[in-house]
């Protein structure tokens, strides 16, 4: 019998699905997820060597930062890093870690995380604010050493089977390193519906909730019921709640079964207008689901996700292998390959980016690639090579205006010339597209359209940048609203422009994957949507329930509304 008192945590549902399982809390002492396993006697030396290598790299990196700070800012500020260098080689830390690896026969990452956690706690427990502050330095150094250790190993981190992972944060680069096959659901303390980690969870079909201080409110082993739609987490659920959710779970699975009947229906509105339904994918293996759910093609391949688990940027050959394999899986359908959208919360460990105060307003997407043209050249050369035999197009993220498109087209042209000179085949008419996801691009859409063959409307970033509301922030959830009148007006204007020019436009942000928004998007003129493979059938079902006339009537009413609340009311009554 359940003797513990039920506790309800109200979070934000970011990936739908209902599950029941036992919590597995990853401590926040270093906010990095570390693998934990036992090692054999014979493996001890290798673990100690790994530790030493990590210390050397951490020292070197800190040394470089320290010098930079000294010249750019001043000697006093550089002292912070001098102190951190001393911490890396602190005899107490090094001896304790080495000793525990030998005596406890555990992997170095787990031992470092535990020792750093203990040291940080010791500093925090001293009743002196100055000493307490040292805890942050210890955590910082611990994180750095762990990152150095992690970059030496590319083994996926495996969790116990059938758990609900509770963790402070999941960045896309961490997520890419995890083997989530045994994970039933994920709870994070940070993030929002449109954060990249949430997008990944939805594409993996893993229910997820963002809940403040979750790692403090939930303990490993607690029985949880998690509802990824409403964002509710029941800790030690009562018998009544268990019974109620068992029914919800049943209904959820029954609905999934019912959805299968839509597999062979055309993606058409009730009055017979065909809507193109494409798939968003983050790794080539997602294409299997896209084929299974009968996507019309790949509307968005987020190439950056797949390359986090590497130690350097891929070579032309590595790029080619992945794209050709994907194109073969999808043939005869088209594949739109988006070049790396790196920056903000998506930075591979092997790519050093200067720390910025506002990373989502910092160097990212096409602007970043134009500053690092060799990274772009390699990728474009690979896409061109693959275009010789396959239906692929290239898409550029984070376009702010005409200048970026002109810049990337010049590089594309140079890569074409290089391939010509080398006698390597490619499709000279490969289609190029721009993502419209910055307000400036939405304003300049007419001019951008003259430079490209197609557009992709990224509602996730468009919402973030129009409203000045961080898509990854749990604090901004009430402000980050894709149905804000300003966002909807921008969407309408961009779609109208593309259609007037006769150029294809696909809506590819999370809004397109929300069945409750499908009617509105169709009413705003969208005729092509790109969504996570797992929601393709739900979107098709929603499409088949709307008529163009009703959708346009709804969109016209919505465009006259002044607030999110007014729009919500209109959408609610349309659904009813
Ligand atoms: C978007 O911004 O809507 C988009 C599709 O791109 P991403 O989510 O990868 O930033
Ligand atoms: Mg985007």
Coordinates of C-alpha atoms and ligand atoms in Angstrom, one line a residue:
X1 CA 0.0 0.0 0.0
X2 CA 1.2 3.5 -0.8
X3 CA 1.8 5.2 2.6
X4 CA 3.5 8.3 1.3
X5 CA 1.4 11.5 0.8
X6 CA 0.6 12.4 -2.7
X7 CA 2.2 15.6 -4.0
X8 CA 1.2 17.4 -7.2
X9 CA 3.8 19.4 -9.2
X10 CA 2.3 21.6 -11.8
X11 CA 4.9 22.1 -14.6
X12 CA 4.8 22.9 -18.3
X13 CA 3.9 20.0 -20.6
X14 CA 6.4 20.1 -23.5
X15 CA 6.0 16.7 -25.1
X16 CA 2.7 14.8 -24.7
X17 CA 2.0 11.3 -23.4
X18 CA 1.1 9.8 -20.1
X19 CA 3.4 7.5 -18.2
X20 CA 3.9 5.9 -14.8
X21 CA 7.3 5.1 -13.5
X22 CA 10.0 5.4 -11.0
X23 CA 12.0 8.7 -10.8
X24 CA 15.8 8.7 -11.5
X25 CA 17.2 12.0 -10.3
X26 CA 20.4 13.2 -11.7
X27 CA 22.1 15.4 -9.1
X28 CA 22.7 19.0 -10.0
X29 CA 26.1 19.2 -8.3
X30 CA 27.7 19.7 -11.7
X31 CA 24.6 19.9 -13.9
X32 CA 26.2 17.4 -16.3
X33 CA 24.9 14.0 -16.6
X34 CA 27.7 11.6 -16.0
X35 CA 27.9 7.9 -16.8
X36 CA 28.2 5.7 -13.7
X37 CA 29.6 2.2 -13.8
X38 CA 31.9 -0.2 -12.1
X39 CA 35.3 -0.9 -13.6
X40 CA 37.6 -3.9 -13.5
X41 CA 41.0 -3.9 -11.6
X42 CA 42.7 -4.0 -15.0
X43 CA 40.9 -0.8 -16.1
X44 CA 42.1 1.4 -13.2
X45 CA 45.3 2.6 -14.9
X46 CA 43.3 3.7 -18.0
X47 CA 40.8 5.6 -15.8
X48 CA 43.7 7.3 -14.0
X49 CA 45.3 8.3 -17.3
X50 CA 42.0 9.6 -18.5
X51 CA 41.8 11.8 -15.4
X52 CA 45.3 13.1 -15.9
X53 CA 44.6 14.0 -19.6
X54 CA 41.4 15.8 -18.6
X55 CA 43.3 17.8 -15.9
X56 CA 45.9 18.8 -18.5
X57 CA 43.3 20.0 -21.0
X58 CA 41.3 21.8 -18.3
X59 CA 44.5 23.6 -17.1
X60 CA 45.4 24.5 -20.7
X61 CA 42.0 25.9 -21.5
X62 CA 41.8 27.9 -18.3
X63 CA 45.3 29.2 -19.0
X64 CA 44.2 30.5 -22.4
X65 CA 41.1 32.1 -20.9
X66 CA 43.2 33.6 -18.1
X67 CA 45.6 35.2 -20.6
X68 CA 42.8 36.5 -22.7
X69 CA 41.0 38.0 -19.7
X70 CA 44.3 39.6 -18.5
X71 CA 45.0 41.3 -21.9
X72 CA 41.4 42.2 -22.7
X73 CA 40.0 43.1 -19.2
X74 CA 42.7 43.3 -16.6
X75 CA 45.0 41.5 -14.2
X76 CA 42.5 41.6 -11.3
X77 CA 39.8 39.8 -13.3
X78 CA 42.3 37.2 -14.5
X79 CA 42.9 36.3 -10.9
X80 CA 39.5 34.4 -10.9
X81 CA 41.0 32.0 -13.4
X82 CA 44.3 31.8 -11.8
X83 CA 42.5 30.6 -8.7
X84 CA 40.6 28.1 -10.8
X85 CA 43.8 26.7 -12.3
X86 CA 45.0 26.1 -8.7
X87 CA 41.8 24.3 -8.0
X88 CA 42.3 21.9 -10.9
X89 CA 45.6 20.8 -9.4
X90 CA 44.4 21.0 -5.8
X91 CA 46.2 18.1 -4.0
X92 CA 43.1 17.2 -1.9
X93 CA 40.9 16.9 -5.0
X94 CA 43.4 15.0 -7.2
X95 CA 44.3 12.6 -4.4
X96 CA 40.7 11.9 -3.4
X97 CA 39.6 11.2 -7.0
X98 CA 42.6 9.0 -7.7
X99 CA 42.2 7.2 -4.4
X100 CA 38.5 6.5 -5.0
X101 CA 39.0 5.3 -8.5
X102 CA 41.4 2.7 -7.1
X103 CA 39.5 1.8 -3.9
X104 CA 35.9 2.0 -5.1
X105 CA 36.6 0.8 -8.7
X106 CA 34.2 3.3 -10.3
X107 CA 34.6 5.2 -13.5
X108 CA 36.4 8.5 -13.3
X109 CA 33.4 10.7 -14.3
X110 CA 31.2 9.4 -11.5
X111 CA 34.0 9.8 -8.9
X112 CA 34.8 13.4 -10.1
X113 CA 31.2 14.3 -10.0
X114 CA 30.8 13.0 -6.4
X115 CA 34.0 14.5 -5.1
X116 CA 33.2 17.9 -6.7
X117 CA 29.7 17.7 -5.2
X118 CA 31.2 17.0 -1.7
X119 CA 33.8 19.8 -1.9
X120 CA 31.1 22.3 -3.2
X121 CA 28.8 21.3 -0.3
X122 CA 31.7 21.8 2.2
X123 CA 32.2 25.3 1.0
X124 CA 28.4 26.0 1.0
X125 CA 28.1 24.8 4.6
X126 CA 30.7 27.3 6.0
X127 CA 28.9 30.3 7.6
X128 CA 30.8 32.9 5.6
X129 CA 29.5 34.4 2.3
X130 CA 33.0 34.7 0.9
X131 CA 33.8 31.1 1.4
X132 CA 30.4 30.0 0.3
X133 CA 31.1 31.8 -3.0
X134 CA 34.1 29.5 -3.5
X135 CA 31.5 26.7 -4.0
X136 CA 30.7 28.2 -7.4
X137 CA 34.4 28.1 -8.4
X138 CA 34.6 24.4 -7.4
X139 CA 31.5 23.6 -9.4
X140 CA 32.8 25.5 -12.4
X141 CA 36.1 23.7 -12.3
X142 CA 34.3 20.4 -11.8
X143 CA 32.2 21.1 -14.8
X144 CA 35.2 21.9 -16.9
X145 CA 37.1 18.7 -15.9
X146 CA 33.9 16.6 -16.6
X147 CA 33.4 18.2 -20.0
X148 CA 37.1 17.3 -20.8
X149 CA 36.4 13.8 -19.6
X150 CA 33.2 13.5 -21.6
X151 CA 34.8 14.8 -24.8
X152 CA 37.2 11.8 -24.5
X153 CA 34.4 9.3 -24.6
X154 CA 31.6 9.1 -27.2
X155 CA 29.8 6.2 -25.6
X156 CA 26.2 7.0 -25.2
X157 CA 25.1 7.4 -21.5
X158 CA 22.8 4.6 -20.6
X159 CA 20.1 4.8 -17.9
X160 CA 18.4 2.0 -15.9
X161 CA 15.4 0.7 -17.8
X162 CA 11.9 2.2 -17.5
X163 CA 12.7 5.3 -15.5
X164 CA 11.5 8.9 -15.5
X165 CA 14.6 11.0 -15.8
X166 CA 14.7 14.1 -13.6
X167 CA 17.5 16.5 -14.4
X168 CA 18.3 20.2 -14.1
X169 CA 18.7 20.7 -17.8
X170 CA 19.1 18.9 -21.1
X171 CA 20.9 20.8 -23.7
X172 CA 20.7 19.5 -27.3
X173 CA 24.4 18.5 -27.1
X174 CA 23.8 16.5 -23.9
X175 CA 20.7 14.9 -25.3
X176 CA 22.5 13.8 -28.3
X177 CA 24.9 11.8 -26.0
X178 CA 22.2 10.0 -24.1
X179 CA 20.8 6.6 -24.8
X180 CA 17.1 7.3 -23.9
X181 CA 15.8 4.0 -25.1
X182 CA 14.9 2.9 -21.5
X183 CA 13.7 6.4 -20.5
X184 CA 9.9 6.6 -20.2
X185 CA 9.7 10.4 -19.7
X186 CA 11.9 13.3 -18.9
X187 CA 11.5 16.1 -16.3
X188 CA 13.8 19.2 -16.6
X189 CA 14.0 22.3 -14.5
X190 CA 14.8 24.6 -17.4
X191 CA 13.3 24.9 -20.9
X192 CA 10.1 25.8 -22.6
X193 CA 7.7 24.2 -25.2
X194 CA 9.9 25.4 -28.1
X195 CA 13.3 24.7 -26.6
X196 CA 15.5 22.5 -28.7
X197 CA 15.5 19.8 -26.0
X198 CA 11.7 19.8 -26.1
X199 CA 11.8 19.4 -29.9
X200 CA 14.1 16.5 -29.5
X201 CA 11.8 14.8 -27.0
X202 CA 8.8 15.2 -29.3
X203 CA 10.7 13.7 -32.2
X204 CA 11.7 10.8 -30.0
X205 CA 8.1 10.4 -28.7
X206 CA 9.2 10.8 -25.1
X207 CA 6.7 12.6 -22.8
X208 CA 8.4 15.6 -21.1
X209 CA 7.6 18.2 -18.5
X210 CA 9.5 21.3 -17.3
X211 CA 9.1 21.8 -13.6
X212 CA 10.9 24.3 -11.4
X213 CA 13.2 22.8 -8.7
X214 CA 12.2 19.3 -9.8
X215 CA 15.5 17.8 -8.7
X216 CA 14.7 19.0 -5.2
X217 CA 11.1 18.1 -5.1
X218 CA 11.5 14.6 -6.5
X219 CA 13.8 11.9 -5.2
X220 CA 15.2 8.9 -7.0
X221 CA 12.8 5.9 -6.6
X222 CA 9.7 8.1 -6.1
X223 CA 6.7 6.7 -8.0
X224 CA 5.5 9.3 -10.5
X225 CA 2.7 9.8 -12.9
X226 CA 3.6 12.3 -15.5
X227 CA 1.2 13.9 -18.0
X228 CA 3.2 15.5 -20.8
X229 CA 0.2 17.3 -22.1
X230 CA -1.0 19.1 -19.0
X231 CA 2.4 19.3 -17.4
X232 CA 1.2 17.6 -14.2
X233 CA 3.5 15.3 -12.2
X234 CA 2.0 13.3 -9.4
X235 CA 4.6 12.2 -6.8
X236 CA 3.4 9.2 -4.8
X237 CA 0.0 9.2 -6.6
X238 CA -3.0 8.1 -4.6
X239 CA -5.0 5.0 -5.6
X240 CA -7.7 7.2 -7.1
X241 CA -5.2 9.1 -9.3
X242 CA -3.5 5.9 -10.4
X243 CA -6.9 4.5 -11.5
X244 CA -7.9 7.8 -13.3
X245 CA -4.6 7.9 -15.1
X246 CA -4.7 4.3 -16.0
X247 CA -7.9 5.1 -17.9
X248 CA -6.3 8.2 -19.5
X249 CA -3.4 6.0 -20.5
X250 CA -5.7 3.5 -22.1
X251 CA -7.5 6.3 -24.0
X252 CA -4.2 7.7 -25.2
X253 CA -3.1 4.3 -26.6
X254 CA -6.6 3.7 -28.1
X255 CA -6.4 7.1 -29.8
X256 CA -2.9 6.1 -31.2
X257 CA -4.5 3.0 -32.6
X258 CA -7.4 5.0 -34.1
X259 CA -4.9 7.4 -35.7
X260 CA -3.5 4.5 -37.7
X261 CA -6.6 4.5 -39.8
X262 CA -5.4 7.8 -41.2
X263 CA -2.2 6.3 -42.6
X264 CA -3.6 5.7 -46.0
X265 CA -5.9 8.8 -46.3
X266 CA -4.7 11.7 -48.4
X267 CA -3.7 14.8 -46.5
X268 CA -6.6 16.9 -47.6
X269 CA -9.0 19.3 -46.1
X270 CA -12.7 18.3 -45.9
X271 CA -13.3 20.1 -49.1
X272 CA -10.5 18.3 -51.0
X273 CA -7.6 20.8 -51.0
X274 CA -4.3 18.9 -50.7
X275 CA -1.9 20.0 -48.0
X276 CA 1.7 18.9 -48.3
X277 CA 2.8 17.1 -45.1
X278 CA 6.5 16.9 -44.6
X279 CA 8.7 15.7 -41.7
X280 CA 11.1 17.5 -39.5
X281 CA 14.0 15.3 -38.5
X282 CA 17.1 15.6 -36.3
X283 CA 19.0 12.5 -37.3
X284 CA 18.9 10.3 -40.4
X285 CA 17.4 7.4 -38.5
X286 CA 14.2 9.5 -37.9
X287 CA 13.6 9.1 -41.7
X288 CA 12.3 5.6 -41.0
X289 CA 9.4 7.1 -39.0
X290 CA 8.9 9.7 -41.7
X291 CA 8.5 6.9 -44.3
X292 CA 6.3 4.8 -41.9
X293 CA 3.9 7.7 -41.3
X294 CA 3.9 8.5 -45.1
X295 CA 5.4 12.0 -45.0
X296 CA 5.6 13.6 -48.4
X297 CA 9.3 14.3 -47.9
X298 CA 11.7 15.8 -45.4
X299 CA 10.9 19.5 -44.9
X300 CA 13.6 20.2 -42.4
X301 CA 16.7 18.1 -41.6
X302 CA 18.3 19.9 -38.6
X303 CA 21.8 18.7 -39.4
X304 CA 23.5 20.1 -36.3
X305 CA 21.8 17.7 -33.9
X306 CA 23.5 14.6 -35.4
X307 CA 27.0 16.1 -35.1
X308 CA 27.1 16.9 -31.4
X309 CA 28.5 13.4 -30.6
X310 CA 31.7 13.9 -32.5
X311 CA 35.1 15.3 -31.7
X312 CA 35.3 17.6 -34.7
X313 CA 33.2 18.9 -37.6
X314 CA 32.5 16.1 -40.1
X315 CA 34.5 15.8 -43.3
X316 CA 32.9 16.1 -46.8
X317 CA 32.9 12.3 -47.0
X318 CA 31.1 11.9 -43.6
X319 CA 28.5 14.6 -44.6
X320 CA 28.0 12.9 -48.0
X321 CA 27.5 9.4 -46.5
X322 CA 24.7 10.7 -44.2
X323 CA 22.9 12.8 -46.8
X324 CA 23.0 10.1 -49.5
X325 CA 21.8 7.4 -47.1
X326 CA 18.9 9.7 -46.0
X327 CA 18.0 10.5 -49.6
X328 CA 17.9 6.9 -50.5
X329 CA 15.6 6.1 -47.5
X330 CA 13.3 8.9 -48.6
X331 CA 13.4 8.5 -52.4
X332 CA 11.6 9.5 -54.6
X333 CA 10.6 12.2 -52.1
X334 CA 12.6 15.4 -51.6
X335 CA 14.9 16.1 -48.7
X336 CA 15.6 19.7 -47.5
X337 CA 18.9 19.8 -45.7
X338 CA 19.3 22.8 -43.4
X339 CA 23.0 23.7 -43.0
X340 CA 24.2 23.9 -39.4
X341 CA 22.2 26.1 -37.2
X342 CA 24.9 26.4 -34.5
X343 CA 24.9 29.0 -31.7
X344 CA 22.7 29.9 -28.8
X345 CA 21.8 26.7 -27.0
X346 CA 23.2 24.5 -29.8
X347 CA 27.0 24.5 -29.6
X348 CA 29.0 21.4 -30.1
X349 CA 31.7 20.8 -27.5
X350 CA 34.5 20.9 -30.1
X351 CA 33.6 24.3 -31.3
X352 CA 34.8 27.2 -29.2
X353 CA 32.5 30.1 -29.2
X354 CA 33.1 33.3 -27.3
X355 CA 30.8 33.6 -24.3
X356 CA 28.1 36.1 -24.9
X357 CA 25.7 37.8 -22.5
X358 CA 22.7 37.0 -24.6
X359 CA 23.5 33.9 -26.7
X360 CA 20.2 33.7 -28.4
X361 CA 20.9 37.2 -29.7
X362 CA 24.5 36.3 -30.4
X363 CA 26.4 34.6 -33.2
X364 CA 24.2 31.9 -34.6
X365 CA 22.9 30.2 -37.8
X366 CA 24.0 31.6 -41.2
X367 CA 25.8 34.6 -39.6
X368 CA 28.0 32.2 -37.7
X369 CA 28.6 30.1 -40.8
X370 CA 29.6 33.2 -42.8
X371 CA 32.2 34.0 -40.1
X372 CA 33.4 30.4 -40.3
X373 CA 33.2 29.8 -44.0
X374 CA 35.3 26.6 -44.0
X375 CA 32.5 24.9 -42.0
X376 CA 29.9 26.0 -44.5
X377 CA 32.0 25.2 -47.5
X378 CA 32.5 21.6 -46.4
X379 CA 28.8 21.1 -45.8
X380 CA 27.7 22.8 -49.1
X381 CA 30.3 20.8 -51.1
X382 CA 28.8 17.6 -49.6
X383 CA 25.2 18.6 -50.4
X384 CA 26.2 19.6 -53.9
X385 CA 27.9 16.2 -54.5
X386 CA 24.9 14.3 -53.1
X387 CA 22.6 16.4 -55.4
X388 CA 24.1 14.7 -58.5
X389 CA 22.1 11.6 -57.8
X390 CA 19.5 12.5 -55.2
X391 CA 16.6 15.0 -54.6
X392 CA 18.1 17.3 -52.1
X393 CA 17.8 21.0 -51.5
X394 CA 19.7 23.3 -49.2
X395 CA 18.1 25.6 -46.6
X396 CA 19.8 28.5 -44.7
X397 CA 18.8 29.2 -41.0
X398 CA 18.6 32.5 -39.3
X399 CA 18.6 34.7 -42.4
X400 CA 18.3 38.3 -41.3
X401 CA 18.2 39.9 -44.7
X402 CA 19.4 39.9 -48.3
X403 CA 23.1 40.2 -47.4
X404 CA 23.3 36.8 -45.8
X405 CA 21.6 35.1 -48.8
X406 CA 24.0 36.9 -51.2
X407 CA 26.9 35.8 -49.0
X408 CA 26.0 32.1 -48.9
X409 CA 25.2 32.1 -52.6
X410 CA 28.6 33.4 -53.4
X411 CA 30.2 30.6 -51.4
X412 CA 27.9 28.1 -53.0
X413 CA 29.0 29.4 -56.4
X414 CA 32.6 29.0 -55.5
X415 CA 32.0 25.4 -54.3
X416 CA 30.2 24.7 -57.7
X417 CA 33.3 26.0 -59.5
X418 CA 35.6 23.9 -57.3
X419 CA 33.6 20.8 -58.1
X420 CA 33.6 21.6 -61.8
X421 CA 37.3 22.0 -61.8
X422 CA 37.7 18.7 -60.0
X423 CA 35.3 17.0 -62.5
X424 CA 32.8 16.1 -59.7
X425 CA 29.2 15.9 -60.7
X426 CA 26.4 17.9 -59.0
X427 CA 23.0 19.3 -59.8
X428 CA 23.5 22.8 -61.2
X429 CA 19.9 23.7 -60.5
X430 CA 19.8 22.6 -56.8
X431 CA 17.1 24.6 -55.0
X432 CA 18.0 26.9 -52.2
X433 CA 15.8 28.2 -49.5
X434 CA 15.8 30.7 -46.7
X435 CA 14.3 30.3 -43.3
X436 CA 12.1 33.2 -42.3
X437 CA 12.5 33.2 -38.5
X438 CA 13.8 36.7 -37.7
X439 CA 11.5 39.7 -37.8
X440 CA 13.9 41.5 -40.2
X441 CA 13.5 38.6 -42.6
X442 CA 9.7 38.7 -42.4
X443 CA 9.8 42.4 -43.1
X444 CA 12.3 41.9 -46.1
X445 CA 10.6 38.8 -47.4
X446 CA 9.8 40.2 -50.8
X447 CA 13.5 41.0 -51.4
X448 CA 14.6 37.7 -50.0
X449 CA 12.2 35.8 -52.2
X450 CA 13.9 37.2 -55.3
X451 CA 17.1 35.5 -54.2
X452 CA 15.8 32.0 -53.3
X453 CA 13.7 29.2 -54.7
X454 CA 11.6 28.5 -51.6
X455 CA 11.0 29.6 -48.0
X456 CA 10.6 27.8 -44.7
X457 CA 8.8 29.6 -41.9
X458 CA 10.3 28.9 -38.5
X459 CA 7.6 29.9 -36.1
X460 CA 9.7 28.9 -33.0
X461 CA 12.3 31.5 -33.5
X462 CA 10.0 34.0 -35.2
X463 CA 7.9 34.0 -32.0
X464 CA 11.0 34.3 -29.8
X465 CA 12.4 37.2 -31.7
X466 CA 9.2 39.1 -32.5
X467 CA 8.1 39.0 -28.9
X468 CA 11.5 39.2 -27.3
X469 CA 10.7 36.1 -25.3
X470 CA 13.3 33.4 -24.9
X471 CA 11.9 30.1 -26.3
X472 CA 13.9 28.1 -23.8
X473 CA 12.9 29.9 -20.7
X474 CA 10.4 28.4 -18.3
X475 CA 9.9 32.0 -17.0
X476 CA 8.7 33.3 -20.4
X477 CA 6.1 30.6 -21.1
X478 CA 3.2 33.0 -20.6
X479 CA 4.9 35.5 -22.9
X480 CA 6.2 33.2 -25.6
X481 CA 2.9 32.7 -27.5
X482 CA 2.9 31.8 -31.2
X483 CA -0.7 32.9 -31.4
X484 CA 0.2 36.5 -30.4
X485 CA -1.4 38.9 -33.0
X486 CA 2.0 40.3 -34.0
X487 CA 3.3 36.8 -34.8
X488 CA 0.2 35.8 -36.7
X489 CA 0.3 39.0 -38.8
X490 CA 3.9 38.3 -39.7
X491 CA 3.0 34.7 -40.7
X492 CA 0.2 35.9 -42.9
X493 CA 2.3 38.5 -44.6
X494 CA 5.2 36.1 -45.3
X495 CA 2.8 33.4 -46.7
X496 CA 1.0 35.9 -48.8
X497 CA 4.2 37.2 -50.3
X498 CA 5.5 33.8 -51.1
X499 CA 2.3 32.8 -52.7
X500 CA 2.1 36.0 -54.8
X501 CA 5.6 35.2 -56.1
X502 CA 4.6 31.7 -56.8
X503 CA 7.3 30.2 -54.6
X504 CA 6.8 27.3 -52.2
X505 CA 6.6 28.0 -48.5
X506 CA 6.5 25.5 -45.7
X507 CA 5.6 26.2 -42.1
X508 CA 8.1 24.1 -40.1
X509 CA 8.0 25.4 -36.5
X510 CA 6.3 23.6 -33.6
X511 CA 3.1 25.5 -34.4
X512 CA 2.6 23.4 -37.5
X513 CA 2.8 20.2 -35.4
X514 CA 0.0 21.4 -33.1
X515 CA -3.4 19.9 -34.2
X516 CA -5.2 22.8 -32.5
X517 CA -3.4 25.3 -34.8
X518 CA -3.8 23.5 -38.1
X519 CA -7.1 25.2 -39.1
X520 CA -5.6 28.6 -38.3
X521 CA -2.5 28.0 -40.4
X522 CA -4.5 26.8 -43.4
X523 CA -6.7 29.8 -43.0
X524 CA -3.6 32.0 -43.1
X525 CA -2.7 30.4 -46.4
X526 CA -0.4 27.6 -45.4
X527 CA -0.4 24.7 -47.9
X528 CA 2.7 22.9 -46.7
X529 CA 3.5 21.9 -43.2
X530 CA 6.6 20.2 -41.8
X531 CA 6.2 18.4 -38.5
X532 CA 7.8 15.8 -36.2
X533 CA 7.1 12.3 -37.8
X534 CA 5.2 11.2 -34.6
X535 CA 2.5 13.8 -35.0
X536 CA 2.0 13.5 -38.8
X537 CA -1.2 11.4 -38.4
X538 CA -2.7 13.8 -35.8
X539 CA -2.1 16.7 -38.1
X540 CA -3.6 14.8 -41.0
X541 CA -6.7 14.0 -38.9
X542 CA -7.0 17.7 -37.9
X543 CA -6.7 18.8 -41.6
X544 CA -9.4 16.5 -42.7
X545 CA -11.8 18.2 -40.3
X546 CA -11.4 21.7 -41.7
X547 CA -12.7 23.4 -44.8
X548 CA -10.8 26.2 -46.5
X549 CA -13.8 28.5 -46.2
X550 CA -14.1 27.9 -42.4
X551 CA -10.4 28.2 -41.9
X552 CA -10.2 31.5 -43.8
X553 CA -13.2 32.8 -41.8
X554 CA -11.4 31.9 -38.6
X555 CA -8.1 33.4 -39.7
X556 CA -9.8 36.7 -40.7
X557 CA -11.5 37.0 -37.3
X558 CA -8.2 36.1 -35.6
X559 CA -6.3 38.8 -37.6
X560 CA -8.7 41.4 -36.3
X561 CA -8.1 40.4 -32.6
X562 CA -5.9 42.5 -30.4
X563 CA -4.7 40.1 -27.7
X564 CA -3.7 36.5 -27.2
X565 CA -6.8 36.1 -25.0
X566 CA -9.1 37.2 -27.7
X567 CA -7.4 34.9 -30.2
X568 CA -7.6 32.0 -27.7
X569 CA -11.3 32.5 -27.3
X570 CA -11.8 32.5 -31.1
X571 CA -9.7 29.3 -31.5
X572 CA -11.5 27.6 -28.6
X573 CA -15.0 28.3 -30.1
X574 CA -13.8 27.1 -33.5
X575 CA -12.7 23.8 -32.1
X576 CA -15.9 23.4 -30.2
Ligands
LIG1 C1 12.1 27.4 -36.0 O1 12.8 28.3 -35.4 O2 10.8 27.4 -36.0 C2 12.7 26.2 -36.6 C3 12.0 25.3 -37.2 O3 14.0 26.0 -36.3 P1 14.6 25.5 -35.0 O4 13.5 25.1 -34.1 O5 15.6 24.4 -35.3 O6 15.3 26.7 -34.4
LIG2 MG1 14.9 28.3 -35.8

